[in-house]
Amino acid sequence: MRPSSRPSSRLSCTAAVAALVLSLSAPAFAQNAPVQDNAEMAAIYAADQAIRQGPPDRFRDRAFVTEMHAADAARRLQTRALLDADALQTGEDYRAAAFVFQHGSTPEDYLLAHSLAVAAVAKGAPEGAWIAAATLDRYLQMTDKPQIYGTQTRKTRDAPATLEPYDRALVPDSLRTALGVPPQSEQDARLEQVNAAAAAIAASVAAGPATPKP
């Protein structure tokens, strides 16, 4: 009797199926390659931060501030174009975009900045937590509501810096800490230092230059 060929046929079939599975699964590894941060978004963010570096006295120069605001508006347009083109993919992309819109001029800018910051955290960038809190505070301020985390300091020409209006009761310090925001006691201590330094400078200016001794 001729031996049956069924076992070898089954083995051949199994091997063929295994080979097919391997060939189909190979491209999946390429698809799961790490997504790179968007280079253009990184450059926009770097420019946004660079213009804000340097001596604080620059912000008293109206021409400089006007130039900075114009550059901010241009960066928001660039960032919006990247967002609409689905070119922002990583948590860092969204975090950088959030900072750009945090330097906006309307409540809608700040609300979009907040959404971008939330997306940054969801995309795996925990550093986006602080900007998520800060953007919400700024949005609340711009809509005539008190901030809730204490990230925003206001200063008018003839008054000391303040965190008010500030709803201090809504958010516990444990939540502030989770988002990278200092607790209220530390916020108040920093504010006191800022105002003490400003008062010392004002007093020095008011006193005028020291009279030289004979």
XYZ file of C-alpha atoms in Angstrom:
214
model
C 0.000 0.000 0.000
C 1.324 3.427 -0.939
C 1.905 5.646 2.184
C -0.536 8.513 2.632
C 0.676 11.967 1.594
C -1.769 13.838 3.833
C 0.646 14.629 6.773
C 3.209 16.204 4.486
C 0.458 18.178 2.740
C -0.733 19.474 6.070
C 2.802 20.477 7.028
C 3.250 22.273 3.725
C -0.033 24.102 4.220
C 0.918 25.133 7.768
C 4.290 26.409 6.604
C 2.647 28.406 3.836
C 0.189 29.987 6.252
C 3.031 30.845 8.665
C 5.008 32.468 5.877
C 1.985 34.488 4.825
C 1.393 35.687 8.371
C 5.019 36.757 8.690
C 4.927 38.598 5.392
C 1.774 40.450 6.402
C 3.051 41.358 9.846
C 6.412 42.701 8.682
C 5.103 46.111 7.495
C 3.393 46.626 10.851
C 6.776 47.097 12.521
C 7.567 49.922 10.110
C 4.190 51.545 10.812
C 4.905 51.540 14.545
C 8.168 53.442 14.188
C 8.414 56.397 16.640
C 6.852 59.589 15.322
C 9.296 62.495 15.204
C 8.577 65.964 16.573
C 7.650 68.461 13.872
C 10.777 70.508 13.094
C 8.822 73.560 11.947
C 6.770 73.596 15.142
C 9.954 73.305 17.184
C 11.423 76.316 15.365
C 8.257 78.362 15.911
C 8.320 77.539 19.616
C 12.017 78.403 19.888
C 11.353 81.823 18.348
C 8.377 82.359 20.676
C 10.610 81.758 23.691
C 13.683 83.567 22.411
C 11.946 86.915 22.002
C 10.912 86.750 25.663
C 14.446 86.288 26.959
C 16.681 89.115 28.038
C 16.309 92.038 30.437
C 12.767 92.800 31.653
C 13.281 96.477 30.808
C 12.716 95.626 27.149
C 9.023 95.162 27.865
C 8.760 98.851 28.768
C 9.779 99.726 25.217
C 6.536 100.217 23.296
C 8.216 99.632 19.935
C 9.673 96.324 21.114
C 6.326 95.146 22.525
C 4.524 96.099 19.302
C 7.097 94.154 17.276
C 6.762 91.150 19.605
C 2.966 91.111 19.325
C 3.172 91.212 15.534
C 5.620 88.300 15.558
C 3.346 86.418 17.983
C 0.407 86.817 15.587
C 2.495 85.488 12.687
C 3.554 82.467 14.756
C -0.057 81.722 15.627
C -0.935 81.696 11.925
C 1.935 79.307 11.217
C 0.934 77.050 14.082
C -2.716 77.032 13.070
C -1.712 76.001 9.552
C 0.265 73.067 10.947
C -2.650 72.089 13.175
C -5.160 72.217 10.318
C -2.808 70.172 8.123
C -2.607 67.469 10.817
C 1.132 68.058 10.961
C 1.264 68.073 14.765
C 1.652 64.480 15.924
C 3.621 64.257 19.159
C 2.999 65.444 22.677
C 5.863 67.908 22.314
C 4.295 69.299 19.129
C 1.068 70.026 20.992
C 2.859 71.418 24.047
C 4.835 73.832 21.870
C 1.671 74.892 20.057
C -0.036 75.520 23.398
C 2.685 78.019 24.389
C 2.326 79.841 21.081
C -1.413 80.336 21.588
C -0.930 81.158 25.271
C 0.764 84.290 23.939
C -2.372 85.199 22.016
C -4.728 88.108 22.464
C -8.268 86.727 22.637
C -10.187 84.273 24.848
C -10.383 81.945 21.856
C -6.579 81.904 21.632
C -6.316 80.858 25.277
C -9.064 78.262 25.026
C -7.344 76.714 22.008
C -4.063 76.823 23.918
C -5.722 74.916 26.758
C -7.054 72.275 24.361
C -3.596 71.890 22.819
C -2.044 71.472 26.265
C -4.572 68.783 27.203
C -3.768 67.005 23.924
C -0.053 67.227 24.753
C -0.587 65.350 28.012
C -2.830 62.818 26.274
C -0.084 62.304 23.678
C 2.448 61.451 26.360
C 4.033 64.809 27.266
C 3.533 65.258 31.026
C 5.313 68.621 30.794
C 2.101 69.878 29.193
C 0.290 69.712 32.544
C 1.514 73.106 33.769
C 0.613 74.916 30.551
C -2.809 73.248 30.690
C -3.400 74.916 34.055
C -1.925 78.243 32.956
C -3.981 78.441 29.783
C -7.191 77.773 31.668
C -6.335 80.475 34.203
C -5.656 82.976 31.435
C -8.863 82.061 29.631
C -10.829 82.598 32.852
C -9.179 85.981 33.396
C -9.967 87.084 29.853
C -13.629 86.162 30.339
C -13.869 88.157 33.601
C -13.759 85.122 35.877
C -11.286 84.402 38.666
C -8.377 82.100 37.959
C -8.372 78.805 39.856
C -4.742 77.617 39.882
C -2.880 80.863 40.579
C -0.550 80.808 37.574
C -1.294 84.356 36.403
C 0.046 87.538 38.007
C -1.399 90.917 37.130
C 0.430 94.211 37.486
C -0.863 97.701 36.835
C 1.333 100.765 36.733
C 0.552 102.200 40.192
C -0.476 99.073 42.096
C 1.429 96.060 43.408
C 1.320 92.778 41.526
C -1.599 90.550 42.408
C -3.050 87.109 41.743
C -6.572 88.428 42.108
C -9.231 87.738 41.100
C -8.448 84.239 42.337
C -10.871 81.527 43.457
C -8.639 79.959 46.083
C -11.226 77.505 47.373
C -12.118 75.534 44.242
C -8.857 73.694 43.587
C -6.864 72.015 46.404
C -3.086 72.235 46.483
C -2.882 68.504 45.775
C -4.333 69.164 42.312
C -1.989 72.106 41.774
C 0.950 69.866 42.621
C -0.281 67.200 40.208
C -0.194 69.803 37.426
C 3.195 71.222 38.345
C 1.750 74.402 39.893
C 3.199 75.646 43.206
C 0.919 75.534 46.285
C -0.797 78.716 47.403
C 1.673 79.365 50.220
C 4.571 79.342 47.759
C 2.636 81.531 45.310
C 2.003 84.110 48.033
C 5.635 84.051 49.159
C 6.856 84.632 45.600
C 4.365 87.447 45.104
C 5.560 89.117 48.299
C 9.152 88.929 47.099
C 8.231 90.417 43.727
C 6.377 93.310 45.308
C 9.148 93.935 47.856
C 11.731 94.107 45.070
C 9.509 96.437 43.014
C 8.979 98.692 46.038
C 12.724 98.880 46.677
C 13.387 99.862 43.069
C 10.643 102.513 43.166
C 12.043 103.956 46.392
C 15.534 104.111 44.899
C 14.269 105.915 41.820
C 12.260 108.356 43.923
C 15.282 109.154 46.091
C 17.344 110.062 43.053
C 21.104 109.733 42.705
C 23.140 109.868 45.888
C 24.741 113.232 46.619
C 28.511 112.906 46.509
C 30.268 113.680 49.768
C 32.692 116.605 49.773
